[in-house]
């Protein structure tokens, strides 16, 4: 049962946490056999599980959705799927974490790892979970915001646009001068549109409405973690 699986994972984490040498991130299950098909798989599952999370996403971004995957414009499928993985713009659960795939009925063993690169900046996440009774674990490795960890860039791109590939992400370089605040402190970061706009207007990362990566990992350490891409020694000693 789902709660048992969650509890086990939480306990494993709690045990590991006591040892500071251990990376606070469970290794993902074997590589996703579905490859790039993860988006359609998670969309289909979200519909089969009642569609509540899909409704939240689609109403937030004013996208057509009548309870079937087909009703969502094809060009938005992948972008909607990214919002299902983790998007801090969505309403919070009782534990303070934004509603995401973790909270879809039938999901177990949910684990989201904010992947820290060699320069200590997060630019992607690895999500793994079990979807209902499916044998093969679900896994996706996608771009994410360095500040809030969102898997969705925050702005839907028209399917016909040639910018679909970059998905609206803002990779901060020395050339950026928007807003009049200095960007040098976060050069090299990847920001979602809301975090980019926030810095443009205030020159800070803090956004009261948007939990940070640190907040998510603090609120739900059993499900959210931050770690280097390839932990040197998960099973130390
Ligand atoms: Zn990891
Ligand atoms: Zn962000």
GROMACS .gro file of C-alpha atoms and ligand atoms in nm:
model
  239
    1UNK     CA    1   0.000   0.000   0.000
    2UNK     CA    2   0.104   0.350  -0.081
    3UNK     CA    3   0.143   0.482   0.272
    4UNK     CA    4   0.357   0.187   0.372
    5UNK     CA    5   0.589   0.244   0.081
    6UNK     CA    6   0.618   0.611   0.166
    7UNK     CA    7   0.685   0.536   0.527
    8UNK     CA    8   0.956   0.290   0.440
    9UNK     CA    9   1.126   0.540   0.218
   10UNK     CA   10   1.102   0.810   0.485
   11UNK     CA   11   1.252   0.577   0.741
   12UNK     CA   12   1.536   0.483   0.510
   13UNK     CA   13   1.608   0.849   0.460
   14UNK     CA   14   1.594   0.926   0.832
   15UNK     CA   15   1.844   0.652   0.901
   16UNK     CA   16   2.081   0.763   0.630
   17UNK     CA   17   2.059   1.124   0.733
   18UNK     CA   18   2.234   1.052   1.059
   19UNK     CA   19   2.549   0.978   0.868
   20UNK     CA   20   2.681   1.290   0.708
   21UNK     CA   21   2.880   1.097   0.451
   22UNK     CA   22   2.564   0.963   0.294
   23UNK     CA   23   2.411   1.155   0.009
   24UNK     CA   24   2.056   1.251   0.096
   25UNK     CA   25   1.909   1.105  -0.217
   26UNK     CA   26   1.790   0.760  -0.300
   27UNK     CA   27   1.931   0.631  -0.627
   28UNK     CA   28   1.674   0.625  -0.905
   29UNK     CA   29   1.551   0.287  -1.022
   30UNK     CA   30   1.680   0.147  -1.349
   31UNK     CA   31   1.674   0.381  -1.645
   32UNK     CA   32   1.329   0.450  -1.782
   33UNK     CA   33   1.258   0.193  -2.053
   34UNK     CA   34   1.006   0.431  -2.205
   35UNK     CA   35   1.274   0.689  -2.286
   36UNK     CA   36   1.123   1.012  -2.413
   37UNK     CA   37   0.773   0.866  -2.390
   38UNK     CA   38   0.748   0.958  -2.023
   39UNK     CA   39   0.530   1.260  -2.093
   40UNK     CA   40   0.245   1.068  -2.256
   41UNK     CA   41   0.276   0.797  -1.993
   42UNK     CA   42   0.235   1.037  -1.702
   43UNK     CA   43  -0.048   1.225  -1.876
   44UNK     CA   44  -0.238   0.902  -1.931
   45UNK     CA   45  -0.182   0.798  -1.572
   46UNK     CA   46  -0.296   1.138  -1.442
   47UNK     CA   47  -0.625   1.100  -1.631
   48UNK     CA   48  -0.677   0.741  -1.514
   49UNK     CA   49  -0.620   0.850  -1.153
   50UNK     CA   50  -0.902   1.099  -1.157
   51UNK     CA   51  -0.753   1.396  -1.337
   52UNK     CA   52  -0.748   1.632  -1.035
   53UNK     CA   53  -0.385   1.736  -1.082
   54UNK     CA   54  -0.440   1.782  -1.455
   55UNK     CA   55  -0.740   2.002  -1.379
   56UNK     CA   56  -0.526   2.213  -1.144
   57UNK     CA   57  -0.258   2.259  -1.410
   58UNK     CA   58  -0.497   2.329  -1.696
   59UNK     CA   59  -0.710   2.575  -1.503
   60UNK     CA   60  -0.397   2.756  -1.378
   61UNK     CA   61  -0.279   2.811  -1.735
   62UNK     CA   62  -0.623   2.831  -1.898
   63UNK     CA   63  -0.573   2.523  -2.113
   64UNK     CA   64  -0.865   2.322  -2.245
   65UNK     CA   65  -0.925   1.997  -2.054
   66UNK     CA   66  -1.248   1.796  -2.033
   67UNK     CA   67  -1.116   1.490  -1.853
   68UNK     CA   68  -0.944   1.319  -2.144
   69UNK     CA   69  -0.585   1.349  -2.267
   70UNK     CA   70  -0.718   1.413  -2.617
   71UNK     CA   71  -0.890   1.732  -2.505
   72UNK     CA   72  -0.553   1.892  -2.426
   73UNK     CA   73  -0.399   2.048  -2.740
   74UNK     CA   74  -0.126   1.811  -2.858
   75UNK     CA   75   0.138   2.086  -2.862
   76UNK     CA   76   0.087   2.138  -2.488
   77UNK     CA   77   0.113   1.775  -2.381
   78UNK     CA   78   0.481   1.779  -2.292
   79UNK     CA   79   0.459   2.114  -2.119
   80UNK     CA   80   0.158   2.003  -1.914
   81UNK     CA   81   0.345   1.684  -1.825
   82UNK     CA   82   0.637   1.891  -1.688
   83UNK     CA   83   0.391   2.073  -1.462
   84UNK     CA   84   0.266   1.738  -1.334
   85UNK     CA   85   0.617   1.641  -1.221
   86UNK     CA   86   0.670   1.948  -1.002
   87UNK     CA   87   0.555   2.306  -1.037
   88UNK     CA   88   0.565   2.535  -0.729
   89UNK     CA   89   0.294   2.755  -0.885
   90UNK     CA   90   0.031   2.497  -0.795
   91UNK     CA   91  -0.166   2.500  -0.465
   92UNK     CA   92   0.007   2.351  -0.162
   93UNK     CA   93  -0.064   2.023   0.012
   94UNK     CA   94  -0.107   2.018   0.394
   95UNK     CA   95   0.269   1.962   0.437
   96UNK     CA   96   0.338   2.287   0.254
   97UNK     CA   97   0.471   2.135  -0.068
   98UNK     CA   98   0.301   2.224  -0.394
   99UNK     CA   99   0.068   1.960  -0.534
  100UNK     CA  100   0.253   1.738  -0.780
  101UNK     CA  101   0.281   1.383  -0.911
  102UNK     CA  102   0.357   1.267  -0.557
  103UNK     CA  103  -0.003   1.349  -0.459
  104UNK     CA  104  -0.179   1.171  -0.745
  105UNK     CA  105  -0.377   0.869  -0.619
  106UNK     CA  106  -0.196   0.545  -0.700
  107UNK     CA  107   0.155   0.696  -0.697
  108UNK     CA  108   0.407   0.536  -0.465
  109UNK     CA  109   0.784   0.552  -0.411
  110UNK     CA  110   0.786   0.911  -0.534
  111UNK     CA  111   1.133   1.059  -0.530
  112UNK     CA  112   1.238   1.392  -0.675
  113UNK     CA  113   1.603   1.480  -0.673
  114UNK     CA  114   1.724   1.832  -0.751
  115UNK     CA  115   2.046   1.749  -0.935
  116UNK     CA  116   2.335   1.972  -0.837
  117UNK     CA  117   2.607   2.011  -1.099
  118UNK     CA  118   2.979   2.057  -1.034
  119UNK     CA  119   2.936   2.432  -0.979
  120UNK     CA  120   2.676   2.358  -0.705
  121UNK     CA  121   2.393   2.491  -0.919
  122UNK     CA  122   2.078   2.288  -0.983
  123UNK     CA  123   1.961   2.289  -1.344
  124UNK     CA  124   1.762   1.967  -1.366
  125UNK     CA  125   1.566   1.718  -1.162
  126UNK     CA  126   1.531   1.343  -1.163
  127UNK     CA  127   1.187   1.217  -1.077
  128UNK     CA  128   1.107   0.855  -1.016
  129UNK     CA  129   0.789   0.691  -0.897
  130UNK     CA  130   0.571   0.389  -0.930
  131UNK     CA  131   0.251   0.464  -1.119
  132UNK     CA  132  -0.030   0.242  -0.997
  133UNK     CA  133   0.040  -0.125  -1.055
  134UNK     CA  134   0.281  -0.075  -1.342
  135UNK     CA  135   0.586  -0.298  -1.329
  136UNK     CA  136   0.843  -0.062  -1.479
  137UNK     CA  137   0.917   0.238  -1.258
  138UNK     CA  138   0.850   0.577  -1.403
  139UNK     CA  139   1.155   0.798  -1.439
  140UNK     CA  140   1.221   1.135  -1.599
  141UNK     CA  141   1.522   1.367  -1.601
  142UNK     CA  142   1.421   1.716  -1.703
  143UNK     CA  143   1.537   2.077  -1.692
  144UNK     CA  144   1.448   2.269  -1.377
  145UNK     CA  145   1.471   2.615  -1.224
  146UNK     CA  146   1.788   2.670  -1.018
  147UNK     CA  147   1.588   2.863  -0.759
  148UNK     CA  148   1.245   2.705  -0.716
  149UNK     CA  149   1.311   2.368  -0.880
  150UNK     CA  150   1.010   2.392  -1.111
  151UNK     CA  151   1.008   2.141  -1.397
  152UNK     CA  152   0.793   2.378  -1.597
  153UNK     CA  153   0.941   2.700  -1.734
  154UNK     CA  154   0.632   2.890  -1.631
  155UNK     CA  155   0.515   3.002  -1.971
  156UNK     CA  156   0.341   2.790  -2.231
  157UNK     CA  157   0.501   2.804  -2.572
  158UNK     CA  158   0.284   2.775  -2.880
  159UNK     CA  159   0.334   2.443  -3.055
  160UNK     CA  160   0.416   2.615  -3.381
  161UNK     CA  161   0.688   2.827  -3.226
  162UNK     CA  162   1.049   2.740  -3.294
  163UNK     CA  163   1.118   2.812  -2.926
  164UNK     CA  164   0.940   2.500  -2.804
  165UNK     CA  165   1.272   2.325  -2.752
  166UNK     CA  166   1.404   2.579  -2.503
  167UNK     CA  167   1.064   2.598  -2.337
  168UNK     CA  168   1.103   2.953  -2.210
  169UNK     CA  169   1.388   2.882  -1.969
  170UNK     CA  170   1.616   3.176  -1.884
  171UNK     CA  171   1.979   3.076  -1.869
  172UNK     CA  172   2.145   3.367  -1.693
  173UNK     CA  173   2.453   3.498  -1.870
  174UNK     CA  174   2.667   3.810  -1.833
  175UNK     CA  175   2.474   3.963  -2.123
  176UNK     CA  176   2.152   3.990  -1.923
  177UNK     CA  177   2.074   4.341  -1.807
  178UNK     CA  178   1.698   4.327  -1.757
  179UNK     CA  179   1.562   4.525  -1.464
  180UNK     CA  180   1.852   4.740  -1.348
  181UNK     CA  181   1.959   4.493  -1.078
  182UNK     CA  182   2.288   4.308  -1.105
  183UNK     CA  183   2.262   3.949  -1.228
  184UNK     CA  184   2.623   3.858  -1.149
  185UNK     CA  185   2.534   3.671  -0.829
  186UNK     CA  186   2.331   3.418  -1.025
  187UNK     CA  187   2.531   3.399  -1.346
  188UNK     CA  188   2.505   3.048  -1.486
  189UNK     CA  189   2.172   2.978  -1.319
  190UNK     CA  190   1.866   2.855  -1.506
  191UNK     CA  191   1.551   3.036  -1.404
  192UNK     CA  192   1.187   2.974  -1.475
  193UNK     CA  193   0.993   3.273  -1.600
  194UNK     CA  194   0.835   3.362  -1.261
  195UNK     CA  195   1.174   3.355  -1.082
  196UNK     CA  196   1.328   3.555  -1.368
  197UNK     CA  197   1.055   3.818  -1.346
  198UNK     CA  198   1.092   3.829  -0.967
  199UNK     CA  199   1.466   3.904  -0.995
  200UNK     CA  200   1.403   4.157  -1.271
  201UNK     CA  201   1.167   4.353  -1.048
  202UNK     CA  202   1.332   4.308  -0.706
  203UNK     CA  203   1.686   4.183  -0.758
  204UNK     CA  204   1.630   3.893  -0.516
  205UNK     CA  205   1.539   3.527  -0.541
  206UNK     CA  206   1.295   3.525  -0.250
  207UNK     CA  207   0.935   3.494  -0.358
  208UNK     CA  208   0.678   3.456  -0.083
  209UNK     CA  209   0.439   3.279  -0.318
  210UNK     CA  210   0.693   3.030  -0.450
  211UNK     CA  211   0.870   2.778  -0.228
  212UNK     CA  212   1.242   2.736  -0.297
  213UNK     CA  213   1.434   2.412  -0.349
  214UNK     CA  214   1.558   2.439   0.010
  215UNK     CA  215   1.203   2.471   0.137
  216UNK     CA  216   1.075   2.167  -0.053
  217UNK     CA  217   1.361   1.948   0.072
  218UNK     CA  218   1.307   2.072   0.427
  219UNK     CA  219   0.928   2.021   0.424
  220UNK     CA  220   0.928   1.674   0.264
  221UNK     CA  221   1.277   1.524   0.294
  222UNK     CA  222   1.144   1.175   0.225
  223UNK     CA  223   1.027   1.276  -0.120
  224UNK     CA  224   1.247   1.572  -0.216
  225UNK     CA  225   1.625   1.576  -0.204
  226UNK     CA  226   1.921   1.758  -0.349
  227UNK     CA  227   2.234   1.580  -0.460
  228UNK     CA  228   2.529   1.570  -0.699
  229UNK     CA  229   2.461   1.398  -1.033
  230UNK     CA  230   2.662   1.087  -0.956
  231UNK     CA  231   2.713   1.029  -0.585
  232UNK     CA  232   3.063   0.886  -0.542
  233UNK     CA  233   2.968   0.643  -0.269
  234UNK     CA  234   2.607   0.580  -0.180
  235UNK     CA  235   2.689   0.275   0.026
  236UNK     CA  236   2.986   0.396   0.220
  237UNK     CA  237   3.200   0.175   0.442
  238LIG    ZN1  238   1.991   1.164  -0.713
  239LIG    ZN1  239   1.176   2.920  -1.053
   0.00000   0.00000   0.00000
